[in-house]
Amino acid sequence: MRPALRLAGALLLSCWGLSAPALATEYPLPEAGSRLIGENTLTVVPDDKRPLESIASHYKIGLLGMLEANPGVDPWLPKAGTQLTVPLQMLLPDTPHEGIVINLAELRLYYYPKGEDRVIVYPIGIGQLGAATPVMVTSISQKIPNPTWTPTPNIRKRYAKEGITLPGVVPAGPDNPMGLFAMRLARGTGQYLIHGTNADFGIGMRVSSGCIRLRPEDIEALFASVPKGTRVQVINQPVKYAIEPDGKRYIEVHQPLSRTDKDDPQTMPIALTAPMKTFMNSPQSDTALIKAALERRSGMPVLVSSGEPVTQDTAMPQVVQSQQGNEAGRATISEASGTTVTKP
């Protein structure tokens, strides 16, 4: 089980209402044949006694994404002055750029507006152990503003084991666990939805009963722009890789989803597909760099082209800090690493 899941109850109390104004999550689609988008950013933990969730919310990413990129950081009270890597660079999933694509392993939702040359990326919460969100190809069958919540028998049983008796129906409103907007998926009996939440703590974590959960401002924006009938593909790919048009090779490795509460996603084996093994064993790929990235599991793209230098930090994207970036708001971009260095 991911250690961060044990933080859920505490973060519910500590993160309520602490989210800062969010940055844009919209990216132009890359050139034909490319899947690399975005740039990583460096930031510094402010001395405001807020949890890591507040920083994750500001940058529109999930809590576990921040923990993957910054292992060892205290999620409750990160030390003021600590420099953090914000993982905003990613490889687009190797799937059709159509409708909504959800990669469970990276806890992200990609939305490709029809007829537009852009993609919008949102962090999500997904199904917990025993109530996993399934892999599927489906569509949006219904859009529901101000949804009510009717807990299923299985949900009632789970809560009852914790001494909680749920009401028959939770009315629409700010206290509804589904938030203010929901979109039903056509799969099965329609039991799976993409919806909001009344508590941000579960974004970027496995805490739902199988539905896909977004922060309130994100589901409002998605709800407004996604038409009924939109294609939805749910995949589970902890490893993404790409060969860019310039020949550079990248791999992006996330912690795999645990199958039991005894699993450690940082060390549990990751099944490699035949194409991935071909990519790994190619003379153009550096096997040592790939193995280091598979072990580190940073959740960020790593350059693994043959001939790249192997260093102690080889499984992490290179971070280059400008000597002239001391003024507030100054930023420099490392073309090789795709990393922007900013001062808060």
Short mmCIF file of C-alpha atoms in Angstrom, two decimals:
data_model
loop_
_atom_site.label_atom_id
_atom_site.label_comp_id
_atom_site.label_asym_id
_atom_site.label_seq_id
_atom_site.Cartn_x
_atom_site.Cartn_y
_atom_site.Cartn_z
CA MET A 1 0.00 0.00 0.00
CA ARG A 2 1.30 3.51 -0.76
CA PRO A 3 2.49 5.09 2.50
CA ALA A 4 0.76 8.34 1.60
CA LEU A 5 -2.63 6.66 1.75
CA ARG A 6 -2.30 6.57 5.53
CA LEU A 7 -2.27 10.38 5.46
CA ALA A 8 -5.78 10.69 4.08
CA GLY A 9 -7.65 11.33 7.31
CA ALA A 10 -5.12 13.80 8.65
CA LEU A 11 -4.88 15.66 5.36
CA LEU A 12 -8.64 16.02 5.23
CA LEU A 13 -8.40 18.19 8.32
CA SER A 14 -5.16 19.97 7.57
CA CYS A 15 -5.75 20.79 3.89
CA TRP A 16 -9.30 22.09 4.03
CA GLY A 17 -9.50 25.41 2.25
CA LEU A 18 -5.74 25.87 1.96
CA SER A 19 -5.35 25.56 -1.80
CA ALA A 20 -3.68 28.51 -3.50
CA PRO A 21 -4.84 29.90 -6.85
CA ALA A 22 -4.02 27.31 -9.50
CA LEU A 23 -1.82 27.69 -12.56
CA ALA A 24 -2.91 26.69 -16.06
CA THR A 25 -2.82 23.01 -17.01
CA GLU A 26 -3.25 23.59 -20.72
CA TYR A 27 -0.48 22.55 -23.12
CA PRO A 28 -0.19 22.94 -26.90
CA LEU A 29 0.07 19.56 -28.57
CA PRO A 30 3.67 18.84 -29.60
CA GLU A 31 4.80 18.45 -33.19
CA ALA A 32 3.89 15.30 -35.11
CA GLY A 33 5.70 12.27 -33.70
CA SER A 34 6.43 13.94 -30.35
CA ARG A 35 4.82 13.17 -27.00
CA LEU A 36 6.92 15.34 -24.66
CA ILE A 37 5.08 18.33 -23.17
CA GLY A 38 5.64 20.83 -20.38
CA GLU A 39 8.62 21.85 -18.26
CA ASN A 40 9.48 20.92 -14.71
CA THR A 41 9.70 23.75 -12.22
CA LEU A 42 11.62 24.36 -9.02
CA THR A 43 9.96 26.11 -6.11
CA VAL A 44 10.78 26.72 -2.46
CA VAL A 45 8.56 25.77 0.47
CA PRO A 46 7.24 28.99 2.05
CA ASP A 47 7.21 29.51 5.80
CA ASP A 48 3.42 29.31 6.09
CA LYS A 49 3.02 26.00 7.98
CA ARG A 50 0.84 24.60 5.20
CA PRO A 51 0.99 20.96 4.03
CA LEU A 52 2.43 19.76 0.75
CA GLU A 53 -1.11 19.51 -0.65
CA SER A 54 -1.34 23.30 -0.78
CA ILE A 55 1.72 23.45 -3.07
CA ALA A 56 0.44 20.55 -5.19
CA SER A 57 -2.93 22.28 -5.57
CA HIS A 58 -1.29 25.55 -6.61
CA TYR A 59 0.56 23.81 -9.45
CA LYS A 60 -2.47 21.67 -10.42
CA ILE A 61 -0.83 18.32 -9.65
CA GLY A 62 -1.62 15.50 -7.24
CA LEU A 63 -0.11 14.88 -3.83
CA LEU A 64 1.55 11.58 -4.77
CA GLY A 65 3.05 13.22 -7.85
CA MET A 66 4.80 15.68 -5.54
CA LEU A 67 5.95 12.86 -3.28
CA GLU A 68 7.31 10.83 -6.21
CA ALA A 69 9.31 13.83 -7.41
CA ASN A 70 10.45 14.79 -3.90
CA PRO A 71 10.98 11.64 -1.80
CA GLY A 72 11.54 12.22 1.90
CA VAL A 73 9.62 15.51 2.05
CA ASP A 74 7.20 15.68 4.99
CA PRO A 75 3.69 15.81 3.45
CA TRP A 76 2.14 17.30 6.61
CA LEU A 77 4.67 20.04 7.27
CA PRO A 78 7.40 20.40 4.63
CA LYS A 79 10.39 22.29 5.96
CA ALA A 80 10.40 25.98 5.04
CA GLY A 81 13.13 26.79 2.55
CA THR A 82 13.22 23.29 1.07
CA GLN A 83 13.62 23.31 -2.70
CA LEU A 84 11.01 21.18 -4.46
CA THR A 85 10.80 19.86 -7.99
CA VAL A 86 7.31 20.40 -9.41
CA PRO A 87 6.68 17.66 -12.02
CA LEU A 88 4.98 19.56 -14.83
CA GLN A 89 6.79 17.83 -17.71
CA MET A 90 5.29 14.58 -18.98
CA LEU A 91 4.95 12.19 -21.89
CA LEU A 92 1.50 12.00 -23.42
CA PRO A 93 0.09 8.46 -23.14
CA ASP A 94 0.57 6.37 -26.28
CA THR A 95 -3.15 6.37 -27.05
CA PRO A 96 -5.39 8.25 -29.50
CA HIS A 97 -5.50 11.99 -28.80
CA GLU A 98 -9.25 11.89 -28.49
CA GLY A 99 -11.70 12.81 -25.76
CA ILE A 100 -10.61 11.91 -22.24
CA VAL A 101 -7.66 9.63 -21.45
CA ILE A 102 -7.11 8.59 -17.84
CA ASN A 103 -3.87 6.88 -16.79
CA LEU A 104 -4.54 5.34 -13.39
CA ALA A 105 -0.88 4.73 -12.57
CA GLU A 106 0.04 8.39 -12.94
CA LEU A 107 -3.24 9.66 -11.46
CA ARG A 108 -3.81 12.07 -14.35
CA LEU A 109 -6.65 12.85 -16.72
CA TYR A 110 -5.88 14.16 -20.21
CA TYR A 111 -8.60 15.99 -22.12
CA TYR A 112 -8.19 16.61 -25.86
CA PRO A 113 -10.85 19.14 -26.98
CA LYS A 114 -12.22 18.07 -30.36
CA GLY A 115 -10.76 19.96 -33.30
CA GLU A 116 -8.26 21.85 -31.13
CA ASP A 117 -4.48 21.55 -31.04
CA ARG A 118 -4.16 21.35 -27.25
CA VAL A 119 -4.46 19.06 -24.26
CA ILE A 120 -5.61 19.91 -20.73
CA VAL A 121 -4.21 17.83 -17.87
CA TYR A 122 -5.83 17.36 -14.46
CA PRO A 123 -4.74 15.44 -11.34
CA ILE A 124 -7.30 12.92 -10.13
CA GLY A 125 -8.21 10.63 -7.26
CA ILE A 126 -9.07 7.02 -8.15
CA GLY A 127 -10.43 3.83 -6.60
CA GLN A 128 -8.84 2.47 -3.46
CA LEU A 129 -7.78 -1.11 -2.79
CA GLY A 130 -10.83 -3.33 -2.99
CA ALA A 131 -12.67 -0.78 -5.12
CA ALA A 132 -10.26 -0.23 -7.98
CA THR A 133 -11.16 1.89 -10.99
CA PRO A 134 -11.24 -0.52 -13.97
CA VAL A 135 -9.44 -0.18 -17.28
CA MET A 136 -12.02 0.53 -19.98
CA VAL A 137 -13.01 2.31 -23.16
CA THR A 138 -16.40 3.98 -22.74
CA SER A 139 -18.07 7.37 -23.09
CA ILE A 140 -19.85 10.10 -21.16
CA SER A 141 -23.49 8.99 -20.95
CA GLN A 142 -24.90 11.69 -18.67
CA LYS A 143 -23.91 15.09 -17.28
CA ILE A 144 -25.30 15.84 -13.84
CA PRO A 145 -25.12 19.29 -12.22
CA ASN A 146 -25.68 19.36 -8.45
CA PRO A 147 -25.66 15.55 -8.06
CA THR A 148 -27.03 13.71 -5.06
CA TRP A 149 -25.11 10.74 -3.66
CA THR A 150 -26.73 7.39 -2.95
CA PRO A 151 -24.15 5.13 -1.27
CA THR A 152 -24.13 1.57 -2.64
CA PRO A 153 -24.45 -1.45 -0.32
CA ASN A 154 -20.72 -2.15 -0.64
CA ILE A 155 -19.87 1.42 0.30
CA ARG A 156 -22.18 1.18 3.28
CA LYS A 157 -20.44 -1.99 4.43
CA ARG A 158 -17.01 -0.40 4.17
CA TYR A 159 -18.05 2.63 6.18
CA ALA A 160 -19.91 0.46 8.71
CA LYS A 161 -16.67 -1.40 9.46
CA GLU A 162 -15.26 1.96 10.54
CA GLY A 163 -18.29 2.68 12.71
CA ILE A 164 -19.85 5.15 10.27
CA THR A 165 -23.52 4.90 9.30
CA LEU A 166 -24.22 6.62 6.01
CA PRO A 167 -27.58 8.27 5.20
CA GLY A 168 -29.72 6.79 2.45
CA VAL A 169 -29.14 9.79 0.20
CA VAL A 170 -26.81 12.76 0.58
CA PRO A 171 -28.51 15.81 -0.97
CA ALA A 172 -26.87 18.09 -3.50
CA GLY A 173 -24.78 20.90 -2.13
CA PRO A 174 -21.33 21.80 -0.80
CA ASP A 175 -21.32 18.90 1.69
CA ASN A 176 -21.94 16.28 -0.97
CA PRO A 177 -18.87 13.99 -1.46
CA MET A 178 -19.49 14.11 -5.22
CA GLY A 179 -19.12 17.86 -5.32
CA LEU A 180 -21.23 20.08 -7.55
CA PHE A 181 -20.71 18.37 -10.92
CA ALA A 182 -20.65 14.76 -12.13
CA MET A 183 -20.37 12.96 -15.48
CA ARG A 184 -21.58 9.38 -15.67
CA LEU A 185 -19.69 6.78 -17.71
CA ALA A 186 -21.61 4.39 -19.97
CA ARG A 187 -19.75 1.35 -18.63
CA GLY A 188 -21.87 -1.30 -16.86
CA THR A 189 -24.79 0.11 -14.92
CA GLY A 190 -23.34 3.60 -14.90
CA GLN A 191 -21.76 3.08 -11.49
CA TYR A 192 -18.58 4.90 -12.44
CA LEU A 193 -18.52 8.69 -12.63
CA ILE A 194 -16.08 11.54 -13.08
CA HIS A 195 -17.04 13.98 -10.36
CA GLY A 196 -15.92 16.64 -7.92
CA THR A 197 -15.32 16.43 -4.20
CA ASN A 198 -15.94 18.31 -0.98
CA ALA A 199 -12.40 17.55 0.25
CA ASP A 200 -9.26 18.14 -1.83
CA PHE A 201 -7.12 15.72 0.17
CA GLY A 202 -7.90 12.75 -2.10
CA ILE A 203 -6.62 14.30 -5.32
CA GLY A 204 -3.58 12.37 -6.54
CA MET A 205 -4.40 9.44 -4.26
CA ARG A 206 -6.35 6.15 -4.20
CA VAL A 207 -9.27 7.01 -1.95
CA SER A 208 -12.50 6.75 -3.96
CA SER A 209 -14.94 3.86 -4.32
CA GLY A 210 -13.98 3.43 -7.98
CA CYS A 211 -14.99 6.81 -9.41
CA ILE A 212 -12.60 9.42 -10.79
CA ARG A 213 -12.40 12.48 -8.53
CA LEU A 214 -11.25 16.02 -9.41
CA ARG A 215 -10.76 19.22 -7.42
CA PRO A 216 -13.85 21.49 -7.46
CA GLU A 217 -12.46 24.08 -9.88
CA ASP A 218 -11.18 21.35 -12.22
CA ILE A 219 -14.44 19.40 -12.48
CA GLU A 220 -16.33 22.66 -13.06
CA ALA A 221 -14.07 23.50 -16.02
CA LEU A 222 -14.14 19.97 -17.40
CA PHE A 223 -17.91 19.68 -17.00
CA ALA A 224 -18.41 22.91 -18.95
CA SER A 225 -16.25 21.82 -21.89
CA VAL A 226 -16.87 18.07 -22.31
CA PRO A 227 -19.90 17.14 -24.46
CA LYS A 228 -22.13 14.16 -23.73
CA GLY A 229 -20.95 11.17 -25.76
CA THR A 230 -17.25 12.06 -25.43
CA ARG A 231 -14.95 9.04 -25.65
CA VAL A 232 -13.28 8.03 -22.37
CA GLN A 233 -10.33 5.64 -22.25
CA VAL A 234 -8.96 4.43 -18.90
CA ILE A 235 -5.50 2.81 -18.96
CA ASN A 236 -3.03 1.63 -16.33
CA GLN A 237 0.50 2.30 -17.55
CA PRO A 238 3.14 3.02 -14.88
CA VAL A 239 5.83 3.17 -17.58
CA LYS A 240 5.64 5.49 -20.58
CA TYR A 241 8.42 5.85 -23.14
CA ALA A 242 8.94 7.75 -26.36
CA ILE A 243 11.35 8.35 -29.22
CA GLU A 244 11.16 12.02 -30.11
CA PRO A 245 11.50 13.41 -33.66
CA ASP A 246 15.06 14.55 -32.87
CA GLY A 247 15.97 10.97 -31.91
CA LYS A 248 16.09 11.56 -28.15
CA ARG A 249 14.66 8.75 -26.04
CA TYR A 250 12.68 9.29 -22.86
CA ILE A 251 11.16 7.10 -20.18
CA GLU A 252 8.70 8.18 -17.49
CA VAL A 253 8.17 5.79 -14.57
CA HIS A 254 5.48 6.04 -11.91
CA GLN A 255 4.93 3.86 -8.88
CA PRO A 256 2.64 0.99 -9.95
CA LEU A 257 -0.73 0.58 -8.28
CA SER A 258 -0.52 -1.76 -5.30
CA ARG A 259 -2.62 -4.91 -5.42
CA THR A 260 -2.61 -5.67 -1.68
CA ASP A 261 -1.99 -3.61 1.44
CA LYS A 262 1.39 -5.35 1.78
CA ASP A 263 2.71 -4.08 -1.56
CA ASP A 264 5.36 -1.35 -1.60
CA PRO A 265 4.90 0.53 -4.90
CA GLN A 266 8.46 1.85 -4.70
CA THR A 267 9.96 -1.65 -4.86
CA MET A 268 7.28 -3.97 -6.29
CA PRO A 269 8.12 -5.33 -9.76
CA ILE A 270 6.82 -3.52 -12.83
CA ALA A 271 5.71 -5.72 -15.71
CA LEU A 272 7.40 -4.64 -18.95
CA THR A 273 5.63 -5.04 -22.28
CA ALA A 274 7.35 -6.54 -25.31
CA PRO A 275 7.63 -3.11 -27.02
CA MET A 276 9.14 -1.66 -23.83
CA LYS A 277 11.75 -4.45 -23.77
CA THR A 278 12.56 -3.73 -27.43
CA PHE A 279 12.97 -0.01 -26.57
CA MET A 280 15.15 -0.88 -23.58
CA ASN A 281 17.43 -3.28 -25.49
CA SER A 282 17.92 -1.03 -28.51
CA PRO A 283 21.51 0.14 -29.19
CA GLN A 284 20.11 3.69 -29.16
CA SER A 285 18.97 3.29 -25.53
CA ASP A 286 21.19 3.35 -22.46
CA THR A 287 20.17 0.31 -20.42
CA ALA A 288 21.85 1.60 -17.26
CA LEU A 289 19.87 4.85 -17.41
CA ILE A 290 16.63 2.96 -18.00
CA LYS A 291 17.25 0.59 -15.09
CA ALA A 292 18.05 3.56 -12.84
CA ALA A 293 14.81 5.29 -13.90
CA LEU A 294 12.81 2.10 -13.28
CA GLU A 295 14.27 1.93 -9.79
CA ARG A 296 13.91 5.64 -8.94
CA ARG A 297 10.27 5.99 -10.21
CA SER A 298 10.31 9.79 -10.15
CA GLY A 299 7.15 10.21 -12.24
CA MET A 300 9.04 12.55 -14.60
CA PRO A 301 10.48 12.00 -18.11
CA VAL A 302 14.15 10.98 -18.07
CA LEU A 303 16.46 11.22 -21.07
CA VAL A 304 17.83 7.71 -21.71
CA SER A 305 19.48 8.01 -25.11
CA SER A 306 22.66 6.00 -25.52
CA GLY A 307 25.77 8.05 -24.74
CA GLU A 308 24.24 10.14 -21.95
CA PRO A 309 26.50 10.37 -18.88
CA VAL A 310 25.58 8.10 -15.96
CA THR A 311 25.71 9.99 -12.66
CA GLN A 312 24.47 9.48 -9.11
CA ASP A 313 21.28 11.37 -9.97
CA THR A 314 20.88 9.86 -13.41
CA ALA A 315 17.29 8.78 -12.85
CA MET A 316 16.20 12.35 -12.16
CA PRO A 317 15.64 15.01 -14.83
CA GLN A 318 18.52 17.48 -14.87
CA VAL A 319 17.84 20.72 -13.01
CA VAL A 320 19.77 23.80 -13.99
CA GLN A 321 19.43 26.91 -11.85
CA SER A 322 20.23 30.32 -13.30
CA GLN A 323 22.72 32.48 -11.45
CA GLN A 324 20.68 35.47 -12.56
CA GLY A 325 17.32 34.20 -11.33
CA ASN A 326 17.28 35.93 -7.94
CA GLU A 327 14.62 38.51 -8.71
CA ALA A 328 11.08 37.52 -7.80
CA GLY A 329 9.34 35.90 -10.74
CA ARG A 330 12.52 35.43 -12.85
CA ALA A 331 12.64 32.11 -14.66
CA THR A 332 15.14 30.36 -16.92
CA ILE A 333 14.58 27.31 -19.07
CA SER A 334 17.03 24.44 -19.57
CA GLU A 335 16.37 23.16 -23.08
CA ALA A 336 18.07 19.85 -22.36
CA SER A 337 16.16 19.09 -19.18
CA GLY A 338 12.85 20.82 -19.80
CA THR A 339 13.07 22.42 -16.37
CA THR A 340 11.99 25.93 -15.46
CA VAL A 341 13.52 27.40 -12.34
CA THR A 342 11.31 29.90 -10.54
CA LYS A 343 11.34 31.85 -7.34
CA PRO A 344 8.03 31.97 -5.45
#
